[in-house]
Coordinates of C-alpha atoms in Angstrom, one line a residue:
M1 CA 29.2 -6.0 26.1
R2 CA 29.5 -3.5 23.2
N3 CA 26.7 -1.5 21.7
P4 CA 26.8 -1.4 18.2
L5 CA 24.8 2.3 18.2
L6 CA 27.6 3.8 20.1
E7 CA 30.6 2.4 16.9
K8 CA 31.1 4.3 14.1
V9 CA 29.1 2.5 11.5
E10 CA 31.0 1.7 8.2
Y11 CA 28.4 0.9 4.8
K12 CA 29.4 -0.4 2.0
V13 CA 28.5 2.1 -0.4
E14 CA 28.0 1.6 -3.7
K15 CA 26.9 4.7 -6.5
T16 CA 25.2 3.4 -9.9
R17 CA 24.1 5.4 -12.8
R18 CA 20.7 5.4 -11.3
G19 CA 21.4 6.1 -7.6
T20 CA 23.3 4.8 -4.6
W21 CA 23.3 1.9 -2.1
R22 CA 23.9 2.1 1.4
R23 CA 24.3 -1.4 3.1
F24 CA 25.3 -2.9 6.3
L25 CA 25.9 -6.7 7.4
Y26 CA 25.7 -7.0 11.4
P27 CA 27.8 -9.6 13.0
N28 CA 24.8 -12.0 13.8
G29 CA 23.6 -12.1 10.0
S30 CA 20.9 -9.4 10.0
Y31 CA 20.9 -7.2 6.9
F32 CA 20.6 -3.4 6.2
A33 CA 19.8 -1.8 2.9
E34 CA 19.0 1.2 1.5
F35 CA 18.9 2.7 -2.2
K36 CA 17.9 6.4 -3.2
S37 CA 17.8 7.2 -7.2
H38 CA 19.6 10.4 -7.8
Q39 CA 16.9 11.3 -9.9
L40 CA 14.8 13.7 -7.2
I41 CA 11.8 15.4 -8.4
F42 CA 9.6 17.7 -5.9
G43 CA 12.7 17.2 -3.7
L44 CA 12.0 13.6 -3.2
P45 CA 14.3 11.1 -4.9
L46 CA 12.4 8.9 -7.6
L47 CA 12.8 5.8 -5.7
H48 CA 13.2 5.2 -1.9
Y49 CA 13.9 1.8 -0.8
T50 CA 14.9 0.3 2.7
S51 CA 15.1 -2.8 4.3
G52 CA 16.0 -3.8 7.5
I53 CA 17.0 -1.8 10.8
C54 CA 19.3 1.0 10.7
P55 CA 22.7 0.5 12.4
E56 CA 23.2 4.2 13.2
T57 CA 19.6 4.6 15.1
G58 CA 18.6 1.2 15.6
R59 CA 15.5 2.0 14.2
R60 CA 13.9 1.2 10.5
I61 CA 13.7 4.1 8.1
M62 CA 10.6 5.1 6.6
A63 CA 11.5 5.1 2.7
K64 CA 10.2 8.6 1.2
G65 CA 9.9 8.9 -2.5
I66 CA 7.9 9.5 -5.3
I67 CA 8.0 5.2 -5.6
A68 CA 8.6 4.5 -1.6
I69 CA 9.4 0.5 -0.8
G70 CA 10.1 -0.4 2.7
R71 CA 8.7 -1.6 6.0
L72 CA 7.1 2.3 6.1
A73 CA 6.8 3.9 3.0
F74 CA 5.6 7.4 2.2
G75 CA 5.2 8.6 -1.8
I76 CA 3.4 9.0 -4.8
V77 CA 3.3 5.2 -4.8
A78 CA 4.0 3.7 -1.6
I79 CA 4.7 0.1 -1.3
G80 CA 5.3 -1.4 2.3
H81 CA 3.9 -3.5 5.4
A82 CA 2.4 0.3 6.4
A83 CA 2.3 2.6 3.3
F84 CA 0.9 6.0 3.1
G85 CA 0.2 7.5 -0.5
V86 CA -1.7 8.4 -3.3
I87 CA -1.5 4.9 -4.3
A88 CA -0.6 2.4 -0.9
I89 CA -0.2 -1.0 -1.3
G90 CA 0.6 -2.9 2.4
Q91 CA -0.8 -4.4 5.2
L92 CA -1.7 -1.1 6.2
A93 CA -2.7 0.8 2.9
L94 CA -3.6 4.5 3.9
A95 CA -4.3 6.1 0.2
V96 CA -5.7 9.2 -1.1
G97 CA -6.2 7.3 -4.7
F98 CA -6.3 4.0 -4.3
G99 CA -5.8 1.6 -1.3
L100 CA -4.9 -2.1 -1.8
G101 CA -3.8 -4.2 1.9
Q102 CA -5.4 -6.0 4.8
A103 CA -6.7 -2.7 5.9
S104 CA -6.8 0.0 3.5
S105 CA -8.5 3.4 2.5
G106 CA -9.1 5.5 -0.3
V107 CA -11.5 6.9 -2.9
I108 CA -10.9 3.4 -4.1
A109 CA -9.9 0.9 -1.4
I110 CA -9.4 -3.0 -2.1
G111 CA -8.9 -5.4 1.2
Q112 CA -10.1 -7.4 4.2
L113 CA -11.0 -4.1 5.9
A114 CA -12.0 -1.3 3.3
L115 CA -12.6 1.9 3.4
G116 CA -13.6 3.4 0.4
G117 CA -14.9 6.8 -0.4
L118 CA -16.3 5.8 -3.9
F119 CA -15.7 2.3 -4.0
G120 CA -14.4 -0.6 -1.6
I121 CA -14.4 -4.6 -2.0
G122 CA -13.5 -6.6 0.9
Q123 CA -14.7 -8.6 4.2
I124 CA -15.8 -5.2 5.7
A125 CA -16.4 -2.3 3.5
T126 CA -17.3 0.9 2.5
G127 CA -17.9 3.1 0.1
M128 CA -20.5 4.9 -2.4
V129 CA -20.4 1.3 -4.1
V130 CA -19.4 -1.6 -2.3
I131 CA -19.2 -5.4 -2.8
A132 CA -18.3 -7.0 0.4
Q133 CA -19.4 -9.7 3.3
F134 CA -20.5 -6.8 5.2
G135 CA -21.0 -3.9 3.4
L136 CA -22.3 -0.3 4.3
G137 CA -22.7 2.2 1.5
Q138 CA -25.4 3.7 -1.2
Y139 CA -25.2 0.5 -3.8
V140 CA -24.0 -2.6 -1.5
L141 CA -23.7 -6.0 -2.7
A142 CA -22.9 -7.9 0.1
Q143 CA -23.9 -10.9 2.6
I144 CA -25.1 -8.6 5.0
G145 CA -25.3 -4.7 3.7
F146 CA -26.8 -1.5 4.9
G147 CA -27.5 1.4 3.0
E148 CA -30.0 2.8 0.2
Y149 CA -29.8 0.0 -2.4
V150 CA -28.9 -2.8 -1.3
W151 CA -28.6 -6.9 -2.5
Q152 CA -28.0 -9.1 0.2
A153 CA -28.7 -12.7 1.1
N154 CA -31.8 -12.3 2.1
A155 CA -33.6 -9.3 0.3
A156 CA -32.8 -7.9 -3.2
D157 CA -33.6 -4.2 -4.1
P158 CA -34.4 -3.7 -7.7
E159 CA -32.7 -0.7 -8.4
A160 CA -29.5 -2.3 -6.5
V161 CA -30.0 -5.7 -8.7
E162 CA -30.0 -3.3 -12.0
F163 CA -26.7 -1.6 -10.7
F164 CA -24.7 -4.4 -10.1
K165 CA -25.5 -6.2 -13.7
A166 CA -25.4 -3.4 -15.9
L167 CA -21.3 -3.0 -13.8
Y168 CA -21.2 -6.6 -14.5
A169 CA -21.5 -6.2 -18.0
K170 CA -19.5 -3.2 -18.3
L171 CA -16.6 -5.0 -16.8
K172 CA -17.0 -7.6 -18.4
S173 CA -16.7 -5.9 -21.5
L174 CA -14.1 -4.0 -20.6
F175 CA -11.9 -6.9 -19.1
G176 CA -12.8 -8.9 -22.4
L177 CA -14.3 -11.7 -19.9
V178 CA -16.5 -14.3 -21.3

């Protein structure tokens, strides 16, 4: 049985005005694709996209760019199963700023497990302001909450009630909701 990792890989390479595509179709029908934009910012491509397993290494390539999209992604804006960046979106989203994912972190975090610095929304969430089923923070609106000002199913701190009603009114007017 031959080992494809030991053979020379012949990619289909397509250069466009915006960047270069590198593609490979395995005999079993699996597909690898990678796109890197020509434009670089701080040494990173403006856009880096990866999909599939690299035929040279037998591993997934981490997408690294200002905008990074792939199973593993690292960039200013990172989108992937595991995403790391200023803005991260993915199943695991570890962000400096905004994280959105099943498990997320960031100054603002939204997810099933949301570890937020300032704001967290999720099933289990932390932050200064938290909206969750189970929450831990300073201002907490939760089914079960822990913090300084908590509004939960069996108790409502008056300051928490006032805070969340004001927050709701502000969001309502900001987004033009009825």
